[in-house]
Amino acid sequence: MTLGRRAFAHAAAAAAAGALVFRPSNWFPDATVLAQSVALKDIVPKGWLIGAAVNQNQSDGRDGVAVDLITRQFNTISPENALKFQSVHPEPDRFTFDAADRYVAFGRDRGMAVIGHNLVWHSQTPRWAWDGADGALADRATMLARMRTHIATVVGRYKGKIHGWDVVNEALNDDGTLRDSPWRRGIGDDYIAQAFTFAHEADPNVELYYNDFNLATRPAKRAGAIRIVKDLQQRGLRIDAVGEQGHWRLNTPAAGDIDQTIAELRQTGVKVMITELDVNLLPQTGPRVAGQPPSPESNPYANGLPDDMQQALAGYYADAFRVLLKHRDDITRVTFWGVSDADSWLNRGRMNYPLLWDRQRQPKPAFDAVVRVLTAK
Ligand code: XIL
């Protein structure tokens, strides 16, 4: 018996989602059968959280295929945008929690560890949070009061329901100095410590994280993150883990860099998490001209990913997970920034292939590679 294309797609989608009803192993390639019968959450080291960032189509339940995949594969979720400052607190006296409430319920209904992302960041934050009179920056006391109200309200609302918060996101420059964020300009360098203080006040039991990118590729930035952790510790404040976002490129960082990063961060005593993992396959380009299609050079895989690239991606994911496994006791969570290539923020008008599931929500060779590493004894 042979299946038509549509029937195949349907059966494969159902299988990927975990409803494996039909498994003609002489017909599916072996790797596909393996991938479709396995859930990452069942094969990661004991105690690890493994997850994905979910978008609103998913947390609202509109994207049923993705919802099934997330439910089957993961034991933690992060909100791609739903809990950012501008999403929940667009005006001084107005909080908008509808979508955020559905995100939290989505995870709790499934028994997942629900992550909060994030409280204090220079991006996706409305201007009013920083504005003073006449277009100047607000003074320290005003900005601190706004920060405290924001954190107390958002963290307080989900007290006991959210497992851990990215308290401060991306506070560092690549050279390890503190970024010139409006929060820092208005409050001073201790804005980070203040944010951690407010978060702990609002929920004494919730885990608190510092989260940033390029910690594995930039040793100076990593040193800056370590200084932040030590400063919080010296002040007697709670910090549970550092998140390396893990927005990586093919072979950058190298496995050795990932290894060293985890070891160095872990030396501070806090745990390490990979919080926004994806592997960008597209060339770095300057900003696009608005309204223009991307140039062919900047979008080389517009018609599909060649097999050698597919294999290279799988190989890189395998190398990375081998290092993560080596540090199984140092790591508490690995979260992908999205589920399938169709959902990834890295497309931005181009065709990118950074995740473990393809645009049809089928597992890619990279998924099989990760499964093999996690199940190898
Ligand atoms: C991204 C989202 O994926 C996009 O949908 C949004 O338009 C911009 O933000 N670092 C972070 C994440 O901490 O919040 C960012 O998420 C990706 C980079």
mmCIF file of C-alpha atoms and ligand atoms in Angstrom:
data_model
loop_
_atom_site.group_PDB
_atom_site.id
_atom_site.type_symbol
_atom_site.label_atom_id
_atom_site.label_comp_id
_atom_site.label_asym_id
_atom_site.label_seq_id
_atom_site.Cartn_x
_atom_site.Cartn_y
_atom_site.Cartn_z
ATOM 1 C CA MET A 1 0.000 0.000 0.000
ATOM 2 C CA THR A 2 1.256 3.474 -0.707
ATOM 3 C CA LEU A 3 -0.026 6.666 0.813
ATOM 4 C CA GLY A 4 -0.878 9.747 -1.192
ATOM 5 C CA ARG A 5 1.076 12.907 -0.457
ATOM 6 C CA ARG A 6 -1.704 14.456 1.555
ATOM 7 C CA ALA A 7 -2.360 11.331 3.540
ATOM 8 C CA PHE A 8 1.340 11.093 4.236
ATOM 9 C CA ALA A 9 1.511 14.684 5.401
ATOM 10 C CA HIS A 10 -1.469 14.124 7.644
ATOM 11 C CA ALA A 11 -0.169 10.889 9.132
ATOM 12 C CA ALA A 12 3.237 12.405 9.640
ATOM 13 C CA ALA A 13 1.785 15.486 11.333
ATOM 14 C CA ALA A 14 -0.271 13.301 13.644
ATOM 15 C CA ALA A 15 2.773 11.185 14.361
ATOM 16 C CA ALA A 16 4.946 14.202 15.070
ATOM 17 C CA ALA A 17 2.320 15.386 17.490
ATOM 18 C CA GLY A 18 2.507 12.094 19.295
ATOM 19 C CA ALA A 19 -0.631 10.408 18.023
ATOM 20 C CA LEU A 20 1.370 7.706 16.318
ATOM 21 C CA VAL A 21 -1.241 5.476 14.797
ATOM 22 C CA PHE A 22 0.533 4.168 11.750
ATOM 23 C CA ARG A 23 4.142 3.168 11.543
ATOM 24 C CA PRO A 24 5.122 1.222 8.427
ATOM 25 C CA SER A 25 8.780 1.063 9.306
ATOM 26 C CA ASN A 26 9.674 -0.446 5.953
ATOM 27 C CA TRP A 27 8.327 2.680 4.333
ATOM 28 C CA PHE A 28 9.255 5.625 6.586
ATOM 29 C CA PRO A 29 12.981 6.257 6.701
ATOM 30 C CA ASP A 30 14.304 4.894 10.016
ATOM 31 C CA ALA A 31 15.366 8.261 11.334
ATOM 32 C CA THR A 32 11.885 9.647 10.795
ATOM 33 C CA VAL A 33 10.271 6.801 12.688
ATOM 34 C CA LEU A 34 12.726 7.349 15.504
ATOM 35 C CA ALA A 35 12.078 11.072 15.597
ATOM 36 C CA GLN A 36 8.326 10.776 15.492
ATOM 37 C CA SER A 37 8.123 8.280 18.305
ATOM 38 C CA VAL A 38 10.319 10.207 20.712
ATOM 39 C CA ALA A 39 9.634 13.231 22.919
ATOM 40 C CA LEU A 40 12.567 15.392 23.987
ATOM 41 C CA LYS A 41 11.171 15.790 27.500
ATOM 42 C CA ASP A 42 11.388 12.009 27.987
ATOM 43 C CA ILE A 43 15.039 11.717 27.025
ATOM 44 C CA VAL A 44 16.747 14.756 28.554
ATOM 45 C CA PRO A 45 18.742 14.202 31.753
ATOM 46 C CA LYS A 46 16.623 13.853 34.862
ATOM 47 C CA GLY A 47 15.741 17.243 36.293
ATOM 48 C CA TRP A 48 16.287 19.201 33.070
ATOM 49 C CA LEU A 49 13.633 21.465 31.722
ATOM 50 C CA ILE A 50 13.391 21.445 27.928
ATOM 51 C CA GLY A 51 11.131 23.887 26.183
ATOM 52 C CA ALA A 52 10.230 26.338 23.495
ATOM 53 C CA ALA A 53 9.114 29.928 23.263
ATOM 54 C CA VAL A 54 5.455 30.015 22.274
ATOM 55 C CA ASN A 55 3.756 32.717 20.258
ATOM 56 C CA GLN A 56 0.222 33.947 20.756
ATOM 57 C CA ASN A 57 -1.305 31.734 18.056
ATOM 58 C CA GLN A 58 -0.016 28.838 20.078
ATOM 59 C CA SER A 59 -0.861 29.981 23.618
ATOM 60 C CA ASP A 60 -4.315 31.026 22.390
ATOM 61 C CA GLY A 61 -4.788 27.544 20.910
ATOM 62 C CA ARG A 62 -5.336 28.644 17.290
ATOM 63 C CA ASP A 63 -2.336 26.749 15.916
ATOM 64 C CA GLY A 64 -3.454 23.235 16.811
ATOM 65 C CA VAL A 65 -0.627 21.330 15.141
ATOM 66 C CA ALA A 66 1.981 23.373 16.998
ATOM 67 C CA VAL A 67 0.026 23.064 20.251
ATOM 68 C CA ASP A 68 0.101 19.262 19.946
ATOM 69 C CA LEU A 69 3.805 19.311 19.209
ATOM 70 C CA ILE A 70 4.580 21.581 22.182
ATOM 71 C CA THR A 71 2.402 19.492 24.489
ATOM 72 C CA ARG A 72 4.078 16.266 23.437
ATOM 73 C CA GLN A 73 7.681 17.423 23.321
ATOM 74 C CA PHE A 74 8.305 19.950 26.105
ATOM 75 C CA ASN A 75 7.999 20.409 29.874
ATOM 76 C CA THR A 76 8.555 24.177 29.957
ATOM 77 C CA ILE A 77 7.488 27.179 27.887
ATOM 78 C CA SER A 78 8.660 30.762 27.520
ATOM 79 C CA PRO A 79 6.497 33.611 26.211
ATOM 80 C CA GLU A 80 7.871 34.931 22.919
ATOM 81 C CA ASN A 81 6.264 38.334 23.538
ATOM 82 C CA ALA A 82 3.254 37.978 25.864
ATOM 83 C CA LEU A 83 4.932 39.062 29.104
ATOM 84 C CA LYS A 84 7.157 41.837 27.826
ATOM 85 C CA PHE A 85 6.696 45.273 29.405
ATOM 86 C CA GLN A 86 4.914 46.761 26.373
ATOM 87 C CA SER A 87 2.571 43.754 26.160
ATOM 88 C CA VAL A 88 1.336 43.906 29.745
ATOM 89 C CA HIS A 89 1.813 47.544 30.788
ATOM 90 C CA PRO A 90 1.254 49.818 27.774
ATOM 91 C CA GLU A 91 0.324 52.895 29.832
ATOM 92 C CA PRO A 92 1.151 53.976 33.387
ATOM 93 C CA ASP A 93 -2.214 53.025 34.839
ATOM 94 C CA ARG A 94 -3.222 50.292 32.411
ATOM 95 C CA PHE A 95 -2.181 46.644 32.595
ATOM 96 C CA THR A 96 -3.274 44.244 29.835
ATOM 97 C CA PHE A 97 -3.063 40.683 31.043
ATOM 98 C CA ASP A 98 -5.507 38.775 28.821
ATOM 99 C CA ALA A 99 -2.962 37.160 26.505
ATOM 100 C CA ALA A 100 -0.466 36.735 29.330
ATOM 101 C CA ASP A 101 -3.073 34.963 31.470
ATOM 102 C CA ARG A 102 -3.791 32.557 28.608
ATOM 103 C CA TYR A 103 -0.060 31.908 28.186
ATOM 104 C CA VAL A 104 0.329 31.053 31.882
ATOM 105 C CA ALA A 105 -2.804 28.870 31.829
ATOM 106 C CA PHE A 106 -1.523 27.073 28.707
ATOM 107 C CA GLY A 107 1.576 25.949 30.553
ATOM 108 C CA ARG A 108 -0.098 25.182 33.866
ATOM 109 C CA ASP A 109 -2.846 23.124 32.200
ATOM 110 C CA ARG A 110 -0.093 20.945 30.793
ATOM 111 C CA GLY A 111 1.935 20.703 33.997
ATOM 112 C CA MET A 112 4.808 22.666 32.475
ATOM 113 C CA ALA A 113 7.267 25.019 34.172
ATOM 114 C CA VAL A 114 6.065 28.428 33.010
ATOM 115 C CA ILE A 115 8.843 30.971 32.450
ATOM 116 C CA GLY A 116 8.467 34.749 32.718
ATOM 117 C CA HIS A 117 10.318 36.821 30.105
ATOM 118 C CA ASN A 118 11.117 39.565 30.993
ATOM 119 C CA LEU A 119 10.868 42.425 33.502
ATOM 120 C CA VAL A 120 13.571 45.001 32.739
ATOM 121 C CA TRP A 121 14.949 45.504 29.231
ATOM 122 C CA HIS A 122 15.835 48.392 26.909
ATOM 123 C CA SER A 123 13.614 46.961 24.158
ATOM 124 C CA GLN A 124 9.852 46.374 23.801
ATOM 125 C CA THR A 125 9.292 48.804 26.651
ATOM 126 C CA PRO A 126 6.996 51.812 26.180
ATOM 127 C CA ARG A 127 8.552 55.282 26.274
ATOM 128 C CA TRP A 128 6.456 56.377 29.226
ATOM 129 C CA ALA A 129 8.440 54.093 31.520
ATOM 130 C CA TRP A 130 11.464 56.378 31.134
ATOM 131 C CA ASP A 131 10.022 59.764 30.188
ATOM 132 C CA GLY A 132 10.295 62.764 32.479
ATOM 133 C CA ALA A 133 9.048 66.280 31.910
ATOM 134 C CA ASP A 134 9.780 68.039 28.599
ATOM 135 C CA GLY A 135 11.181 64.981 26.870
ATOM 136 C CA ALA A 136 13.986 64.565 29.430
ATOM 137 C CA LEU A 137 14.658 61.276 31.151
ATOM 138 C CA ALA A 138 12.722 60.727 34.376
ATOM 139 C CA ASP A 139 14.668 61.135 37.609
ATOM 140 C CA ARG A 140 15.927 58.174 39.610
ATOM 141 C CA ALA A 141 13.121 58.117 42.177
ATOM 142 C CA THR A 142 10.406 58.305 39.522
ATOM 143 C CA MET A 143 11.941 55.592 37.392
ATOM 144 C CA LEU A 144 12.530 53.318 40.369
ATOM 145 C CA ALA A 145 8.914 53.759 41.450
ATOM 146 C CA ARG A 146 7.712 52.812 37.962
ATOM 147 C CA MET A 147 9.992 49.804 37.857
ATOM 148 C CA ARG A 148 8.811 48.663 41.259
ATOM 149 C CA THR A 149 5.124 49.049 40.378
ATOM 150 C CA HIS A 150 5.637 47.124 37.162
ATOM 151 C CA ILE A 151 7.517 44.278 38.812
ATOM 152 C CA ALA A 152 5.261 44.094 41.875
ATOM 153 C CA THR A 153 2.136 43.943 39.714
ATOM 154 C CA VAL A 154 3.338 41.467 37.090
ATOM 155 C CA VAL A 155 5.325 39.140 39.330
ATOM 156 C CA GLY A 156 2.651 39.430 42.015
ATOM 157 C CA ARG A 157 -0.114 38.448 39.610
ATOM 158 C CA TYR A 158 1.596 35.169 38.766
ATOM 159 C CA LYS A 159 3.028 34.466 42.210
ATOM 160 C CA GLY A 160 3.248 30.706 42.670
ATOM 161 C CA LYS A 161 2.369 30.131 39.018
ATOM 162 C CA ILE A 162 5.527 31.218 37.237
ATOM 163 C CA HIS A 163 8.598 29.087 37.849
ATOM 164 C CA GLY A 164 11.274 31.692 37.115
ATOM 165 C CA TRP A 165 11.705 35.197 35.734
ATOM 166 C CA ASP A 166 14.266 36.785 33.448
ATOM 167 C CA VAL A 167 14.544 39.805 35.733
ATOM 168 C CA VAL A 168 17.007 41.782 33.638
ATOM 169 C CA ASN A 169 17.564 41.122 29.941
ATOM 170 C CA GLU A 170 20.570 42.165 27.849
ATOM 171 C CA ALA A 171 22.215 44.676 30.202
ATOM 172 C CA LEU A 172 25.683 44.268 28.667
ATOM 173 C CA ASN A 173 27.646 45.508 25.680
ATOM 174 C CA ASP A 174 29.848 43.051 23.814
ATOM 175 C CA ASP A 175 32.927 44.444 25.605
ATOM 176 C CA GLY A 176 31.441 43.616 28.998
ATOM 177 C CA THR A 177 30.576 47.185 30.020
ATOM 178 C CA LEU A 178 27.012 48.017 31.025
ATOM 179 C CA ARG A 179 24.780 48.958 28.119
ATOM 180 C CA ASP A 180 23.592 52.554 27.967
ATOM 181 C CA SER A 181 19.990 51.510 28.610
ATOM 182 C CA PRO A 182 17.469 54.193 29.619
ATOM 183 C CA TRP A 183 16.994 52.264 32.865
ATOM 184 C CA ARG A 184 20.677 52.665 33.643
ATOM 185 C CA ARG A 185 20.803 56.294 32.589
ATOM 186 C CA GLY A 186 17.833 57.143 34.781
ATOM 187 C CA ILE A 187 18.579 55.024 37.834
ATOM 188 C CA GLY A 188 22.303 54.290 37.769
ATOM 189 C CA ASP A 189 24.293 51.051 37.634
ATOM 190 C CA ASP A 190 22.348 49.615 40.569
ATOM 191 C CA TYR A 191 19.194 49.370 38.462
ATOM 192 C CA ILE A 192 19.994 45.684 38.056
ATOM 193 C CA ALA A 193 20.206 45.072 41.803
ATOM 194 C CA GLN A 194 17.025 47.094 42.324
ATOM 195 C CA ALA A 195 15.128 44.960 39.809
ATOM 196 C CA PHE A 196 16.213 41.751 41.517
ATOM 197 C CA THR A 197 15.210 43.209 44.890
ATOM 198 C CA PHE A 198 11.720 44.110 43.651
ATOM 199 C CA ALA A 199 11.218 40.720 41.978
ATOM 200 C CA HIS A 200 12.160 38.845 45.137
ATOM 201 C CA GLU A 201 9.852 41.056 47.207
ATOM 202 C CA ALA A 202 6.964 40.257 44.877
ATOM 203 C CA ASP A 203 7.458 36.477 44.978
ATOM 204 C CA PRO A 204 10.040 35.164 47.445
ATOM 205 C CA ASN A 205 9.803 31.651 45.990
ATOM 206 C CA VAL A 206 10.239 32.382 42.294
ATOM 207 C CA GLU A 207 13.562 31.740 40.565
ATOM 208 C CA LEU A 208 15.361 34.838 39.299
ATOM 209 C CA TYR A 209 17.644 34.980 36.256
ATOM 210 C CA TYR A 210 19.998 37.271 34.401
ATOM 211 C CA ASN A 211 19.645 36.698 30.627
ATOM 212 C CA ASP A 212 21.863 37.861 27.743
ATOM 213 C CA PHE A 213 23.272 36.857 24.332
ATOM 214 C CA ASN A 214 26.820 36.437 22.961
ATOM 215 C CA LEU A 215 28.085 35.140 26.290
ATOM 216 C CA ALA A 216 29.603 32.149 24.491
ATOM 217 C CA THR A 217 31.110 34.118 21.605
ATOM 218 C CA ARG A 218 32.451 37.133 23.544
ATOM 219 C CA PRO A 219 34.645 36.308 26.549
ATOM 220 C CA ALA A 220 34.600 39.961 27.660
ATOM 221 C CA LYS A 221 30.816 39.982 27.703
ATOM 222 C CA ARG A 222 30.801 36.716 29.627
ATOM 223 C CA ALA A 223 33.130 38.337 32.185
ATOM 224 C CA GLY A 224 30.612 41.171 32.454
ATOM 225 C CA ALA A 225 27.821 38.697 33.187
ATOM 226 C CA ILE A 226 29.955 37.102 35.868
ATOM 227 C CA ARG A 227 30.525 40.545 37.426
ATOM 228 C CA ILE A 228 26.751 41.094 37.504
ATOM 229 C CA VAL A 229 26.191 37.758 39.250
ATOM 230 C CA LYS A 230 28.926 38.456 41.807
ATOM 231 C CA ASP A 231 27.599 41.938 42.489
ATOM 232 C CA LEU A 232 24.128 40.541 43.199
ATOM 233 C CA GLN A 233 25.608 37.852 45.414
ATOM 234 C CA GLN A 234 27.705 40.397 47.346
ATOM 235 C CA ARG A 235 24.559 42.398 47.986
ATOM 236 C CA GLY A 236 22.919 39.270 49.357
ATOM 237 C CA LEU A 237 20.309 39.176 46.587
ATOM 238 C CA ARG A 238 18.757 36.097 45.069
ATOM 239 C CA ILE A 239 19.933 34.951 41.649
ATOM 240 C CA ASP A 240 19.368 31.353 40.571
ATOM 241 C CA ALA A 241 20.791 31.137 37.081
ATOM 242 C CA VAL A 242 22.316 32.909 34.116
ATOM 243 C CA GLY A 243 20.683 32.433 30.739
ATOM 244 C CA GLU A 244 22.870 32.389 27.645
ATOM 245 C CA GLN A 245 20.246 33.081 25.007
ATOM 246 C CA GLY A 246 21.901 30.763 22.506
ATOM 247 C CA HIS A 247 21.180 32.704 19.337
ATOM 248 C CA TRP A 248 23.973 30.875 17.605
ATOM 249 C CA ARG A 249 25.208 30.559 14.021
ATOM 250 C CA LEU A 250 26.544 27.480 12.288
ATOM 251 C CA ASN A 251 29.762 26.535 14.164
ATOM 252 C CA THR A 252 29.744 29.819 16.126
ATOM 253 C CA PRO A 253 30.205 29.478 19.035
ATOM 254 C CA ALA A 254 32.368 26.385 18.672
ATOM 255 C CA ALA A 255 31.679 23.465 21.001
ATOM 256 C CA GLY A 256 34.752 24.408 23.049
ATOM 257 C CA ASP A 257 33.408 27.934 23.575
ATOM 258 C CA ILE A 258 30.093 26.571 24.820
ATOM 259 C CA ASP A 259 31.957 24.220 27.141
ATOM 260 C CA GLN A 260 34.086 27.015 28.587
ATOM 261 C CA THR A 261 31.126 29.373 28.925
ATOM 262 C CA ILE A 262 29.120 26.928 30.997
ATOM 263 C CA ALA A 263 32.117 26.122 33.180
ATOM 264 C CA GLU A 264 32.949 29.789 33.840
ATOM 265 C CA LEU A 265 29.377 30.879 34.543
ATOM 266 C CA ARG A 266 28.846 27.897 36.808
ATOM 267 C CA GLN A 267 31.878 28.819 38.901
ATOM 268 C CA THR A 268 29.896 31.689 40.388
ATOM 269 C CA GLY A 269 27.650 29.081 41.996
ATOM 270 C CA VAL A 270 24.527 29.833 39.940
ATOM 271 C CA LYS A 271 23.118 27.389 37.395
ATOM 272 C CA VAL A 272 23.281 27.868 33.642
ATOM 273 C CA MET A 273 20.439 27.805 31.148
ATOM 274 C CA ILE A 274 20.289 28.043 27.354
ATOM 275 C CA THR A 275 17.191 30.161 27.049
ATOM 276 C CA GLU A 276 16.549 31.107 23.402
ATOM 277 C CA LEU A 277 18.297 28.477 21.318
ATOM 278 C CA ASP A 278 18.261 28.719 17.528
ATOM 279 C CA VAL A 279 20.928 28.434 14.825
ATOM 280 C CA ASN A 280 20.861 31.157 12.179
ATOM 281 C CA LEU A 281 21.868 29.874 8.726
ATOM 282 C CA LEU A 282 21.575 33.140 6.821
ATOM 283 C CA PRO A 283 24.382 35.586 6.023
ATOM 284 C CA GLN A 284 24.573 38.683 8.194
ATOM 285 C CA THR A 285 23.334 41.621 6.172
ATOM 286 C CA GLY A 286 22.696 45.271 6.733
ATOM 287 C CA PRO A 287 19.196 46.582 7.342
ATOM 288 C CA ARG A 288 16.698 45.877 4.594
ATOM 289 C CA VAL A 289 15.226 48.668 2.548
ATOM 290 C CA ALA A 290 11.604 48.934 3.661
ATOM 291 C CA GLY A 291 9.181 47.577 1.079
ATOM 292 C CA GLN A 292 11.928 45.929 -1.004
ATOM 293 C CA PRO A 293 12.262 42.156 -1.262
ATOM 294 C CA PRO A 294 15.476 40.726 0.198
ATOM 295 C CA SER A 295 18.389 40.447 -2.250
ATOM 296 C CA PRO A 296 19.132 36.908 -3.515
ATOM 297 C CA GLU A 297 22.552 36.943 -1.772
ATOM 298 C CA SER A 298 20.947 37.724 1.566
ATOM 299 C CA ASN A 299 18.319 35.014 1.088
ATOM 300 C CA PRO A 300 20.237 32.056 -0.392
ATOM 301 C CA TYR A 301 17.799 29.326 0.705
ATOM 302 C CA ALA A 302 14.608 30.942 -0.517
ATOM 303 C CA ASN A 303 13.718 27.753 -2.414
ATOM 304 C CA GLY A 304 14.799 25.240 0.192
ATOM 305 C CA LEU A 305 17.780 24.207 2.268
ATOM 306 C CA PRO A 306 20.397 22.118 0.412
ATOM 307 C CA ASP A 307 21.107 18.746 1.957
ATOM 308 C CA ASP A 308 24.682 19.597 2.922
ATOM 309 C CA MET A 309 23.404 22.542 4.962
ATOM 310 C CA GLN A 310 20.702 20.389 6.504
ATOM 311 C CA GLN A 311 23.378 17.921 7.594
ATOM 312 C CA ALA A 312 25.698 20.688 8.808
ATOM 313 C CA LEU A 313 22.896 22.067 10.976
ATOM 314 C CA ALA A 314 22.248 18.592 12.396
ATOM 315 C CA GLY A 315 25.957 18.164 13.099
ATOM 316 C CA TYR A 316 26.186 21.485 14.904
ATOM 317 C CA TYR A 317 23.144 20.746 17.056
ATOM 318 C CA ALA A 318 24.657 17.342 17.897
ATOM 319 C CA ASP A 319 27.974 18.923 18.913
ATOM 320 C CA ALA A 320 26.203 21.516 21.021
ATOM 321 C CA PHE A 321 24.035 18.972 22.817
ATOM 322 C CA ARG A 322 27.072 16.771 23.496
ATOM 323 C CA VAL A 323 28.581 19.701 25.397
ATOM 324 C CA LEU A 324 25.314 20.431 27.204
ATOM 325 C CA LEU A 325 25.128 16.792 28.267
ATOM 326 C CA LYS A 326 28.674 16.918 29.561
ATOM 327 C CA HIS A 327 27.421 19.705 31.835
ATOM 328 C CA ARG A 328 24.170 17.959 32.699
ATOM 329 C CA ASP A 329 24.554 18.881 36.385
ATOM 330 C CA ASP A 330 25.323 22.533 35.674
ATOM 331 C CA ILE A 331 22.350 23.106 33.401
ATOM 332 C CA THR A 332 18.751 23.368 34.504
ATOM 333 C CA ARG A 333 16.968 24.305 31.280
ATOM 334 C CA VAL A 334 17.314 24.384 27.503
ATOM 335 C CA THR A 335 14.659 26.379 25.631
ATOM 336 C CA PHE A 336 14.384 26.805 21.849
ATOM 337 C CA TRP A 337 13.234 30.209 20.587
ATOM 338 C CA GLY A 338 10.270 28.820 18.705
ATOM 339 C CA VAL A 339 9.052 25.411 17.613
ATOM 340 C CA SER A 340 9.189 25.169 13.824
ATOM 341 C CA ASP A 341 11.120 27.126 11.213
ATOM 342 C CA ALA A 342 7.835 28.691 10.138
ATOM 343 C CA ASP A 343 7.487 30.461 13.487
ATOM 344 C CA SER A 344 11.046 31.687 13.955
ATOM 345 C CA TRP A 345 11.772 35.376 14.537
ATOM 346 C CA LEU A 346 14.911 34.867 12.407
ATOM 347 C CA ASN A 347 12.977 34.757 9.121
ATOM 348 C CA ARG A 348 12.133 38.478 8.973
ATOM 349 C CA GLY A 349 11.130 38.325 5.326
ATOM 350 C CA ARG A 350 13.761 35.734 4.414
ATOM 351 C CA MET A 351 13.752 31.932 4.612
ATOM 352 C CA ASN A 352 15.683 30.694 7.635
ATOM 353 C CA TYR A 353 15.965 27.169 9.056
ATOM 354 C CA PRO A 354 17.103 27.567 12.667
ATOM 355 C CA LEU A 355 14.987 25.047 14.622
ATOM 356 C CA LEU A 356 14.334 21.302 14.904
ATOM 357 C CA TRP A 357 11.002 21.180 13.047
ATOM 358 C CA ASP A 358 10.471 22.332 9.472
ATOM 359 C CA ARG A 359 7.728 24.505 8.035
ATOM 360 C CA GLN A 360 5.410 21.497 7.703
ATOM 361 C CA ARG A 361 6.073 20.783 11.412
ATOM 362 C CA GLN A 362 8.039 17.674 10.512
ATOM 363 C CA PRO A 363 11.137 16.813 12.536
ATOM 364 C CA LYS A 364 14.343 17.687 10.686
ATOM 365 C CA PRO A 365 17.632 15.771 10.624
ATOM 366 C CA ALA A 366 18.697 18.190 13.397
ATOM 367 C CA PHE A 367 15.933 16.734 15.588
ATOM 368 C CA ASP A 368 17.143 13.193 14.896
ATOM 369 C CA ALA A 369 20.694 14.276 15.702
ATOM 370 C CA VAL A 370 19.664 15.749 19.054
ATOM 371 C CA VAL A 371 17.657 12.609 19.855
ATOM 372 C CA ARG A 372 20.644 10.404 19.055
ATOM 373 C CA VAL A 373 22.938 12.418 21.327
ATOM 374 C CA LEU A 374 20.411 12.420 24.179
ATOM 375 C CA THR A 375 19.789 8.683 23.919
ATOM 376 C CA ALA A 376 23.397 7.547 23.352
ATOM 377 C CA LYS A 377 24.700 5.782 26.413
HETATM 378 C C1 XIL B 1 11.958 38.563 19.846
HETATM 379 C C2 XIL B 1 10.660 37.901 19.387
HETATM 380 O O1 XIL B 1 10.950 36.586 18.988
HETATM 381 C C3 XIL B 1 10.032 38.685 18.254
HETATM 382 O O2 XIL B 1 8.753 38.169 17.952
HETATM 383 C C4 XIL B 1 9.922 40.161 18.629
HETATM 384 O O3 XIL B 1 9.458 40.881 17.503
HETATM 385 C C5 XIL B 1 11.256 40.715 19.075
HETATM 386 O O4 XIL B 1 11.747 39.928 20.148
HETATM 387 N N1 XIL B 1 16.236 38.307 22.651
HETATM 388 C C6 XIL B 1 15.155 38.228 23.501
HETATM 389 C C7 XIL B 1 13.805 37.941 22.954
HETATM 390 O O5 XIL B 1 15.345 38.266 24.721
HETATM 391 O O6 XIL B 1 12.800 38.556 23.706
HETATM 392 C C8 XIL B 1 13.678 38.347 21.516
HETATM 393 O O7 XIL B 1 12.410 37.916 21.026
HETATM 394 C C9 XIL B 1 14.809 37.762 20.713
HETATM 395 C C10 XIL B 1 16.148 38.279 21.205
#
